[in-house]
């Protein structure tokens, strides 16, 4: 069957991309100006100690040996240990704690964007060149022009500092967690890591409310941006579809405008928008770096920034790898979904 | 050739250029797009401010240290808390905590943003056009090697790739610009490759080759000029993104040096220290950043709509 082949082909195409990504990540450690052995041994270590560390972590081996080892380790998700940011904690465990944080934020942001962006785009297209259309379009263009690291501070100043409605920092009020141990009121957390889900599973509704209140501002800022992009795409896709012959046919056979639009128009216009939503999700993951910094949320974005700041290379490698992997997988999912919705793409 | 005629028979030289501009479907369609004109006006205003700032403010106290303003201030009121005064008639955007007036700093930030934006987009356009043309013209292995490399670079969200590259090259404004050039090059390569493939379907290219033109001549005289429209549109659309990404790198502390009057750094200073006390620190630099980007997006959008539909497909 053709569609199976498409999936297989698409999966095979992943191999060179992932290899390239891994090579780039390897380069982070080996081309960068800092000396990892020196960073690990500490500034006051003697030259001998630094050399010992270098031997220990295999940095004195030939580069292709190191490259091979890196690929093998990475394939088994052995990502090494942090040596500055959280000394002796494994990169994998740091990532395990922070990935759900980033994903949770991106999912809520994207949900807001979809729920607002799709209807706005459709209305804008149906009432093309009306005042509603103009306002939506200008609003959408403004939305994609405003960087998150400006809209973020503004909503904080407005809703948090001035009006005091929402909290600004972190994911949940301080009283609800004990730092890294994640002991929640003495229970071990039923850890999905998605804090809104975890609090619900524990039936701690007060904690849930606190988590939601912490999410409102960052998710809205992300949602506004994503709404702008989705409504633009939905509008132009809808306008494109409306010009197609099958819409004329539907009208010619006497079908009502509403059904023509909803059944034939919307369904087909939705296909390219799915791509945008997928790509958009990847961009949101990248934007996490900024949102998390502005709102003080400890996801992979913030960890990456901190790790680059202090030169913690294993952590930099791990986070970059995870970001690229998530982005690639989302794109893969989008491509496959797309191929099922629009079989023409497989040719 | 002494006839001074172009392949399609039009006059060359400045008069020819003017005639081509007058006849251009692209430009006349663009000129009738009100939003695009608004975008152009915004960009022109920001560029005017930038040049004014470069000529008249460059090197003056508001950019370097707060001594000058602090002295004027203490003469006025004798109050040292004034170092972070809110917006007033004398200081329209307020002072930044080190007694530096934010208004001239924001204007100078426009100069920095446009300058480095131009460098970033310019360099990635040149690189991208070169790679894209090579890939399209030679096809096969060359195409595969170039485009698969571009695919790897496109496998990252842009800001993330920039961060990974900054981690490799080290921080600082120049390295941030180099990183962004590498991030943006694949986008241009892809557009140019798509456009060039379409141009090469045309028969006049076959005709030129049949007349014995060298590869170089075909590429430089025929393929590249006919790809310029989509490239210009892509540059405009990416100019805004490049300015945001540059500001983002400075915001995260990996771009402009601390204290530089760049919008990104001023924003990060405002978020780090002024969020609860001095809203104007983050507000004004960000406002100008957003306005500039909006200008480029409005113009770029209009340009894309005015583009020949056949070429529009090449742009994502």
XYZ file of C-alpha atoms in Angstrom:
663
model
C 0.000 0.000 0.000
C 1.286 3.385 -0.981
C 0.729 5.048 2.354
C 2.773 2.435 4.213
C 5.658 3.092 1.843
C 5.356 6.775 2.471
C 5.713 6.263 6.223
C 8.700 3.947 5.733
C 10.354 6.402 3.354
C 9.709 9.257 5.741
C 11.214 7.255 8.624
C 14.310 6.409 6.579
C 14.757 10.088 5.777
C 14.965 10.670 9.529
C 18.249 8.771 9.765
C 20.498 11.322 8.014
C 18.751 14.185 9.786
C 19.211 12.649 13.224
C 22.819 11.774 12.407
C 23.398 15.379 11.383
C 21.785 16.622 14.572
C 23.934 14.286 16.663
C 27.055 15.486 14.834
C 26.187 19.096 15.517
C 25.595 18.289 19.162
C 28.933 16.463 19.300
C 30.521 19.587 17.849
C 29.119 21.652 20.717
C 31.528 19.909 23.044
C 34.515 19.590 20.733
C 34.724 22.842 18.802
C 33.664 25.189 21.571
C 36.418 27.397 22.977
C 36.063 26.278 26.620
C 38.053 23.298 27.938
C 35.539 20.820 29.390
C 38.217 19.068 31.430
C 39.196 22.388 32.998
C 35.564 23.246 33.738
C 34.991 19.836 35.331
C 38.151 19.863 37.396
C 37.413 23.358 38.657
C 39.344 26.588 38.234
C 41.796 25.895 41.054
C 42.787 22.397 39.940
C 46.400 21.825 38.988
C 47.432 20.964 35.439
C 47.888 17.283 36.452
C 44.407 17.092 37.880
C 42.987 18.560 34.695
C 44.896 15.960 32.660
C 43.547 13.206 34.907
C 40.004 14.367 34.326
C 40.725 14.528 30.611
C 41.888 10.892 30.631
C 38.939 9.866 32.769
C 36.247 11.256 30.494
C 38.098 10.121 27.393
C 38.839 13.527 25.946
C 42.401 12.488 25.101
C 41.234 9.730 22.737
C 41.328 10.375 18.987
C 38.338 12.389 17.828
C 36.701 9.607 15.764
C 36.865 7.249 18.750
C 35.117 9.900 20.803
C 32.591 10.474 18.035
C 31.773 6.762 17.808
C 31.445 6.516 21.559
C 29.223 9.591 21.605
C 26.903 8.127 18.965
C 26.714 4.798 20.802
C 26.045 6.473 24.151
C 23.460 8.811 22.698
C 21.622 5.956 21.033
C 21.316 4.367 24.484
C 20.302 7.715 25.993
C 23.465 7.827 28.092
C 23.836 11.561 28.170
C 26.481 11.918 30.869
C 26.430 13.962 34.050
C 26.058 17.638 34.699
C 29.269 19.076 36.039
C 28.452 22.632 36.955
C 24.723 23.308 36.968
C 23.730 20.369 39.212
C 26.995 18.548 39.901
C 26.809 14.754 39.663
C 23.180 14.650 38.674
C 22.684 12.764 35.433
C 21.605 14.795 32.427
C 18.851 12.265 31.791
C 17.285 12.884 35.202
C 17.515 16.655 34.771
C 15.743 16.293 31.435
C 13.159 13.932 32.867
C 12.141 16.615 35.331
C 12.097 19.489 32.909
C 10.683 18.078 29.651
C 7.092 17.745 30.963
C 7.241 21.330 32.217
C 8.068 22.627 28.759
C 5.579 20.368 27.031
C 2.781 21.303 29.421
C 3.341 24.995 28.766
C 3.510 24.502 24.994
C 0.357 22.365 24.951
C -1.740 24.882 26.892
C -0.370 27.741 24.816
C -1.109 25.885 21.606
C -4.617 24.995 22.801
C -5.402 28.657 23.407
C -3.981 29.470 19.985
C -6.052 26.807 18.210
C -9.293 27.558 20.032
C -9.066 31.262 19.210
C -7.155 31.168 15.932
C -9.287 28.724 13.944
C -12.652 30.490 14.389
C -11.066 33.901 13.834
C -9.474 32.726 10.608
C -12.715 31.196 9.329
C -14.784 34.285 10.167
C -12.162 36.475 8.561
C -12.304 34.432 5.353
C -16.100 34.203 5.186
C -16.412 37.952 5.677
C -13.480 38.827 3.456
C -12.669 42.569 3.343
C -15.210 43.397 6.042
C -14.214 45.403 9.108
C -14.015 42.182 11.141
C -11.629 40.807 8.555
C -9.406 43.904 8.639
C -9.273 43.962 12.429
C -8.470 40.248 12.593
C -5.741 40.555 9.978
C -4.069 43.555 11.575
C -4.412 41.912 14.982
C -2.822 38.744 13.635
C 0.066 40.633 12.034
C 0.635 42.493 15.294
C 0.510 39.166 17.122
C 3.340 37.666 15.123
C 5.380 40.880 15.362
C 5.350 41.142 19.149
C 8.178 39.131 20.659
C 7.307 36.971 23.656
C 10.035 38.622 25.689
C 8.147 41.901 25.397
C 4.519 40.754 25.694
C 5.575 38.606 28.669
C 6.962 41.453 30.780
C 3.970 43.626 29.835
C 1.367 41.135 31.073
C 3.444 40.607 34.211
C 3.545 44.344 34.880
C -0.188 44.674 34.148
C -1.784 41.607 35.703
C 0.714 40.704 38.340
C 2.555 43.788 39.577
C -0.212 46.368 39.108
C -3.454 44.393 39.463
C -2.073 41.504 41.508
C -4.404 38.948 39.877
C -1.857 36.325 38.804
C 1.443 35.158 40.258
C 4.592 35.583 38.141
C 7.200 33.067 39.068
C 7.420 29.299 38.727
C 4.737 26.668 38.208
C 2.956 26.491 41.550
C 2.933 28.302 44.888
C 5.956 27.603 47.046
C 4.020 25.845 49.846
C 3.008 23.026 47.505
C 6.375 21.547 46.782
C 9.622 20.691 48.410
C 12.262 21.579 45.838
C 13.671 18.717 43.811
C 12.338 15.791 45.770
C 8.839 16.405 44.462
C 7.332 15.126 47.657
C 3.843 16.456 47.567
C 2.329 16.726 51.043
C 4.237 13.621 52.019
C 2.967 11.616 49.023
C 5.210 10.539 46.272
C 3.726 12.335 43.309
C 1.909 10.250 40.687
C 4.441 11.697 38.345
C 3.436 12.535 34.884
C 5.374 15.718 35.552
C 2.453 17.665 34.119
C 1.614 19.616 37.211
C -2.020 20.344 36.366
C -2.616 16.635 35.833
C -0.636 15.490 38.866
C -2.500 17.771 41.257
C -5.829 16.540 39.875
C -4.762 12.893 40.230
C -3.910 13.594 43.853
C -7.257 15.376 44.220
C -5.465 18.399 45.641
C -7.730 20.996 44.094
C -6.157 23.927 45.948
C -2.801 23.006 44.430
C -4.450 22.560 41.045
C -5.890 26.075 41.207
C -2.487 27.422 42.129
C -0.892 25.611 39.176
C -3.525 26.944 36.778
C -3.095 30.473 38.091
C 0.640 30.183 37.438
C 0.001 28.930 33.923
C -2.470 31.607 32.822
C -0.024 34.376 31.935
C 2.724 32.388 30.172
C 0.201 30.207 28.303
C -1.764 33.275 27.183
C 1.342 34.999 25.887
C 2.251 31.895 23.881
C -1.385 31.442 22.861
C -1.651 34.985 21.528
C 1.326 34.469 19.266
C 0.123 31.090 18.090
C -3.423 32.375 17.556
C -2.065 35.060 15.252
C -0.221 32.537 13.111
C -3.043 29.999 12.982
C -5.734 32.544 12.109
C -3.608 33.904 9.249
C -3.056 30.456 7.847
C -6.682 29.415 8.320
C -7.875 32.539 6.516
C -5.643 32.187 3.470
C -6.240 28.446 3.251
C -9.996 28.946 3.421
C -9.890 31.635 0.715
C -7.827 29.333 -1.470
C -10.275 26.454 -1.079
C -13.325 28.596 -1.767
C -11.966 29.298 -5.258
C -11.781 25.588 -6.121
C -14.036 23.917 -8.660
C -15.654 21.536 -6.207
C -16.987 24.472 -4.223
C -18.538 25.828 -7.418
C -19.974 22.395 -8.090
C -21.469 22.247 -4.607
C -23.068 25.644 -5.113
C -24.236 24.696 -8.608
C -26.079 21.679 -7.318
C -27.984 24.039 -5.075
C -26.368 23.334 -1.749
C -26.775 26.043 0.893
C -23.865 28.400 1.604
C -23.477 27.203 5.169
C -23.120 23.547 4.272
C -20.872 24.350 1.315
C -18.559 26.278 3.597
C -18.588 23.893 6.527
C -18.610 20.550 4.756
C -16.549 21.158 1.646
C -14.656 24.310 2.525
C -13.626 23.887 6.127
C -12.652 20.262 5.819
C -10.237 20.871 2.968
C -8.965 24.184 4.258
C -7.997 22.459 7.468
C -5.335 20.267 5.863
C -2.572 22.851 5.383
C -3.439 24.388 8.747
C -2.528 21.118 10.459
C 0.978 21.542 9.083
C 1.182 25.022 10.493
C -0.056 23.858 13.880
C 2.622 21.156 13.888
C 5.448 23.428 12.816
C 4.125 25.994 15.235
C 4.406 23.482 18.064
C 8.098 23.115 17.226
C 8.549 26.875 17.238
C 6.795 27.013 20.596
C 9.317 24.555 21.964
C 12.076 26.862 20.736
C 10.254 29.850 22.179
C 10.167 28.036 25.514
C 13.693 29.310 26.003
C 12.327 32.853 26.171
C 8.991 32.243 27.898
C 10.614 30.193 30.629
C 13.265 32.837 31.202
C 10.678 35.619 31.454
C 8.330 33.689 33.755
C 10.972 31.877 35.804
C 9.774 28.407 34.839
C 12.312 25.625 35.063
C 11.754 23.756 31.791
C 14.353 22.572 29.284
C 14.526 26.061 27.782
C 15.674 27.648 31.005
C 18.047 24.765 31.699
C 19.649 25.177 28.275
C 20.182 28.903 28.817
C 21.693 28.324 32.266
C 23.885 25.501 30.967
C 25.300 27.605 28.120
C 25.855 30.403 30.620
C 28.055 28.311 32.911
C 29.562 26.098 30.208
C 27.960 22.854 31.375
C 28.462 21.036 28.067
C 26.809 17.664 28.760
C 23.646 19.503 29.778
C 23.833 21.723 26.681
C 24.210 18.639 24.503
C 21.361 16.801 26.197
C 18.901 19.680 25.997
C 19.737 20.533 22.379
C 19.358 16.871 21.464
C 15.975 16.651 23.152
C 14.750 19.847 21.503
C 15.822 18.665 18.053
C 14.313 15.237 18.656
C 10.963 16.644 19.796
C 10.897 19.044 16.863
C 11.725 16.293 14.361
C 9.165 13.888 15.818
C 6.437 16.510 15.752
C 7.270 17.245 12.114
C 7.210 13.547 11.330
C 3.811 13.197 12.956
C 2.546 16.165 10.965
C 3.843 14.763 7.678
C 2.231 11.394 8.260
C -1.084 12.902 9.343
C -0.962 15.123 6.297
C -0.320 12.190 3.971
C -3.413 10.427 5.264
C -5.572 13.516 4.930
C -4.283 14.407 1.485
C -3.030 11.277 -0.308
C -1.769 13.413 -3.224
C 1.206 14.416 -1.075
C 2.596 10.874 -1.259
C 3.526 11.162 -4.885
C 27.191 43.057 -27.719
C 26.739 46.624 -28.783
C 22.997 46.768 -29.170
C 22.420 47.415 -25.447
C 19.358 45.290 -25.410
C 18.475 42.761 -22.786
C 17.419 39.233 -23.570
C 13.784 40.273 -23.547
C 14.425 43.362 -25.610
C 14.225 46.017 -22.920
C 16.624 48.972 -22.658
C 19.426 48.842 -20.117
C 21.014 51.569 -18.010
C 19.310 53.927 -15.595
C 16.564 54.965 -18.003
C 15.846 51.363 -18.755
C 15.726 50.646 -15.037
C 13.247 53.467 -14.454
C 11.108 52.239 -17.322
C 11.143 48.756 -15.882
C 10.095 50.077 -12.473
C 7.221 51.972 -14.093
C 6.054 48.925 -15.995
C 6.564 46.535 -13.112
C 3.402 44.695 -12.233
C 5.001 43.788 -8.921
C 5.633 47.384 -7.830
C 2.332 48.792 -9.001
C 0.476 46.055 -7.200
C 2.576 46.679 -4.110
C 1.872 50.418 -4.237
C -1.872 49.781 -4.194
C -1.602 47.736 -0.998
C -2.320 50.145 1.853
C -0.961 47.901 4.608
C 2.320 47.487 2.733
C 2.626 51.272 2.430
C 2.032 51.602 6.173
C 4.810 49.052 6.705
C 7.126 50.989 4.428
C 6.368 54.212 6.343
C 7.101 52.533 9.679
C 10.413 51.216 8.372
C 11.317 54.604 6.900
C 10.582 56.335 10.218
C 12.625 53.840 12.220
C 15.454 54.092 9.689
C 15.308 57.901 9.947
C 15.588 57.675 13.750
C 18.423 55.193 13.403
C 20.438 57.430 11.115
C 19.735 60.473 13.285
C 20.913 58.509 16.326
C 24.031 57.277 14.552
C 25.017 60.770 13.430
C 24.033 62.856 16.443
C 23.982 60.542 19.468
C 26.749 58.022 18.775
C 29.381 58.150 21.533
C 27.456 60.613 23.698
C 26.877 60.072 27.452
C 23.416 58.470 27.268
C 25.041 55.570 25.471
C 28.166 55.202 27.527
C 27.652 56.159 31.141
C 25.197 58.056 33.235
C 27.595 60.720 34.531
C 26.275 63.475 32.331
C 22.622 62.935 33.129
C 23.408 62.389 36.799
C 25.155 65.760 37.004
C 22.322 67.559 35.247
C 19.873 65.796 37.531
C 21.593 66.653 40.778
C 21.820 70.245 39.616
C 18.095 70.148 39.073
C 16.943 68.472 42.245
C 19.886 67.287 44.294
C 18.134 63.943 44.538
C 20.132 60.856 43.615
C 17.051 58.578 43.559
C 16.225 60.378 40.357
C 18.609 57.984 38.615
C 15.590 55.918 37.604
C 13.078 58.704 37.069
C 9.857 57.752 35.212
C 9.034 59.290 31.830
C 8.763 63.061 31.919
C 8.950 65.960 29.504
C 12.699 66.175 29.929
C 13.215 62.404 29.663
C 10.351 61.124 27.467
C 11.109 57.437 28.138
C 12.471 57.957 31.660
C 15.895 57.098 33.057
C 17.356 53.618 33.240
C 18.599 53.308 36.823
C 22.068 54.493 35.970
C 20.779 57.956 35.167
C 20.891 57.341 31.429
C 18.040 58.753 29.400
C 16.245 55.838 27.714
C 14.892 57.824 24.743
C 18.214 58.379 22.922
C 19.287 54.867 23.850
C 16.195 53.409 22.225
C 16.845 55.505 19.113
C 20.418 54.270 18.980
C 19.050 50.766 19.446
C 17.231 51.262 16.135
C 20.581 51.873 14.471
C 22.058 48.711 16.009
C 19.023 46.596 15.112
C 18.894 47.743 11.486
C 22.662 47.520 11.063
C 23.006 43.983 12.419
C 19.739 42.928 10.848
C 21.094 44.020 7.474
C 24.365 42.195 8.037
C 22.552 39.012 9.093
C 19.973 38.984 6.326
C 22.458 40.229 3.718
C 25.020 37.545 4.459
C 22.466 34.741 4.610
C 20.862 35.953 1.381
C 24.188 35.878 -0.451
C 25.100 32.466 0.973
C 21.618 31.089 0.398
C 21.396 32.361 -3.175
C 24.779 30.836 -3.995
C 23.945 27.444 -2.495
C 20.384 27.373 -3.840
C 21.473 28.218 -7.389
C 24.226 25.609 -7.340
C 21.808 22.985 -6.054
C 19.207 23.803 -8.704
C 21.599 24.135 -11.627
C 23.799 21.102 -11.068
C 21.164 18.830 -9.526
C 22.050 15.252 -8.552
C 24.814 14.883 -5.987
C 25.455 18.607 -5.570
C 21.754 19.175 -4.982
C 21.522 16.320 -2.510
C 24.599 17.261 -0.511
C 23.576 20.914 -0.236
C 19.900 20.391 0.456
C 20.347 17.535 2.953
C 22.774 19.727 4.913
C 20.162 22.476 4.844
C 17.590 19.928 6.085
C 19.708 19.192 9.140
C 19.945 22.899 9.914
C 16.190 23.182 9.420
C 15.650 20.317 11.876
C 15.998 22.804 14.728
C 13.699 25.626 15.743
C 15.633 28.759 14.684
C 16.377 30.247 18.088
C 17.519 26.873 19.363
C 19.962 26.300 16.546
C 21.278 29.805 17.161
C 21.763 28.938 20.838
C 23.537 25.674 20.010
C 25.843 27.545 17.624
C 26.490 30.251 20.212
C 27.450 27.455 22.602
C 29.983 26.325 19.970
C 31.372 29.700 18.899
C 31.134 31.439 22.265
C 28.920 34.388 23.180
C 29.110 37.979 21.948
C 27.349 40.042 19.308
C 29.546 38.974 16.396
C 29.184 35.292 17.174
C 25.444 35.729 17.586
C 25.314 37.283 14.113
C 27.393 34.444 12.622
C 25.094 31.899 14.273
C 22.000 33.602 12.881
C 23.512 33.770 9.388
C 23.850 29.984 9.509
C 20.302 29.691 10.826
C 18.807 31.806 8.050
C 20.875 30.592 5.093
C 18.859 27.363 4.570
C 15.613 29.332 4.211
C 17.083 31.361 1.369
C 18.717 28.356 -0.233
C 15.361 26.590 -0.315
C 13.485 29.524 -1.819
C 16.171 30.201 -4.424
C 16.415 26.556 -5.391
C 12.657 26.383 -5.890
C 12.568 29.610 -7.900
C 15.619 28.667 -9.986
C 14.107 25.280 -10.872
C 11.017 27.101 -12.147
C 13.090 29.588 -14.147
C 15.102 26.780 -15.704
C 11.939 25.178 -17.051
C 11.662 28.174 -19.378
C 12.711 27.715 -22.959
C 14.892 30.788 -23.191
C 17.332 29.089 -20.808
C 17.620 26.138 -23.198
C 18.025 28.618 -26.017
C 20.837 30.438 -24.235
C 22.611 27.160 -23.526
C 22.151 26.124 -27.161
C 23.748 29.410 -28.239
C 26.842 28.279 -26.375
C 26.657 30.404 -23.210
C 28.844 29.233 -20.326
C 27.285 27.949 -17.095
C 28.472 31.063 -15.337
C 26.839 33.354 -17.887
C 23.543 31.496 -17.818
C 23.445 31.617 -14.018
C 24.527 35.203 -13.521
C 22.755 36.808 -16.474
C 19.552 34.809 -16.623
C 18.774 32.553 -13.691
C 19.757 34.814 -10.787
C 18.055 38.013 -12.097
C 14.832 36.089 -12.558
C 14.978 34.730 -9.004
C 15.447 38.148 -7.425
C 11.780 38.883 -6.728
C 11.103 35.911 -4.429
C 14.500 36.451 -2.788
C 13.636 40.074 -2.011
C 10.327 39.014 -0.506
C 12.006 36.339 1.584
C 14.611 38.867 2.791
C 11.930 41.316 3.874
C 9.905 38.647 5.665
C 13.021 37.364 7.411
C 14.355 40.805 8.327
C 11.796 41.118 11.112
C 12.528 37.600 12.350
C 16.272 38.245 12.292
C 15.863 41.401 14.374
C 13.733 39.486 16.907
C 16.200 36.588 17.090
C 19.151 38.936 17.526
C 17.312 40.784 20.277
C 16.372 37.411 21.815
C 20.022 36.330 21.955
C 20.953 39.626 23.610
C 17.948 39.252 25.909
C 19.222 35.844 27.026
C 22.668 37.335 27.603
C 24.481 35.779 24.632
C 24.519 38.727 22.232
C 25.221 42.398 22.866
C 27.513 43.226 25.762
C 25.916 44.330 29.043
C 25.170 48.045 29.003
C 24.960 48.307 25.198
C 21.967 50.335 24.044
C 20.574 47.375 22.100
C 16.857 46.706 22.448
C 17.455 43.125 23.525
C 19.839 44.004 26.298
C 17.691 46.917 27.525
C 14.703 44.552 27.647
C 16.590 41.975 29.652
C 17.761 44.679 32.052
C 14.157 45.820 32.413
C 12.889 42.300 33.073
C 15.651 41.420 35.481
C 15.671 44.595 37.574
C 12.765 46.820 36.631
C 9.753 44.524 36.442
C 8.389 45.513 39.847
C 9.535 49.102 40.022
C 10.245 50.641 36.627
C 7.947 49.474 33.809
C 9.466 51.930 31.351
C 12.800 50.068 31.272
C 11.349 47.135 29.383
C 8.361 48.865 27.783
C 9.980 51.327 25.375
C 12.773 49.198 23.892
C 10.244 46.400 23.341
C 7.713 48.776 21.792
C 10.239 49.900 19.184
C 11.335 46.343 18.543
C 7.726 45.253 17.958
C 6.978 48.290 15.755
C 10.005 47.669 13.561
C 9.155 44.009 13.148
C 5.536 44.917 12.380
C 6.783 47.276 9.658
C 8.780 44.519 7.999
C 5.933 42.016 8.311
C 3.417 44.425 6.755
C 5.746 45.197 3.872
C 6.794 41.582 3.400
C 3.187 40.399 3.391
C 2.258 42.947 0.745
C 5.270 41.981 -1.337
C 4.339 38.322 -1.193
C 0.812 39.100 -2.348
C 2.163 41.180 -5.234
C 4.473 38.401 -6.335
C 3.933 36.348 -9.473
C 1.869 33.359 -8.260
C 4.291 30.954 -9.920
C 7.102 32.292 -7.742
C 4.928 32.575 -4.633
C 4.960 28.805 -4.324
C 8.699 28.871 -3.739
C 8.214 30.838 -0.521
C 6.833 29.071 2.487
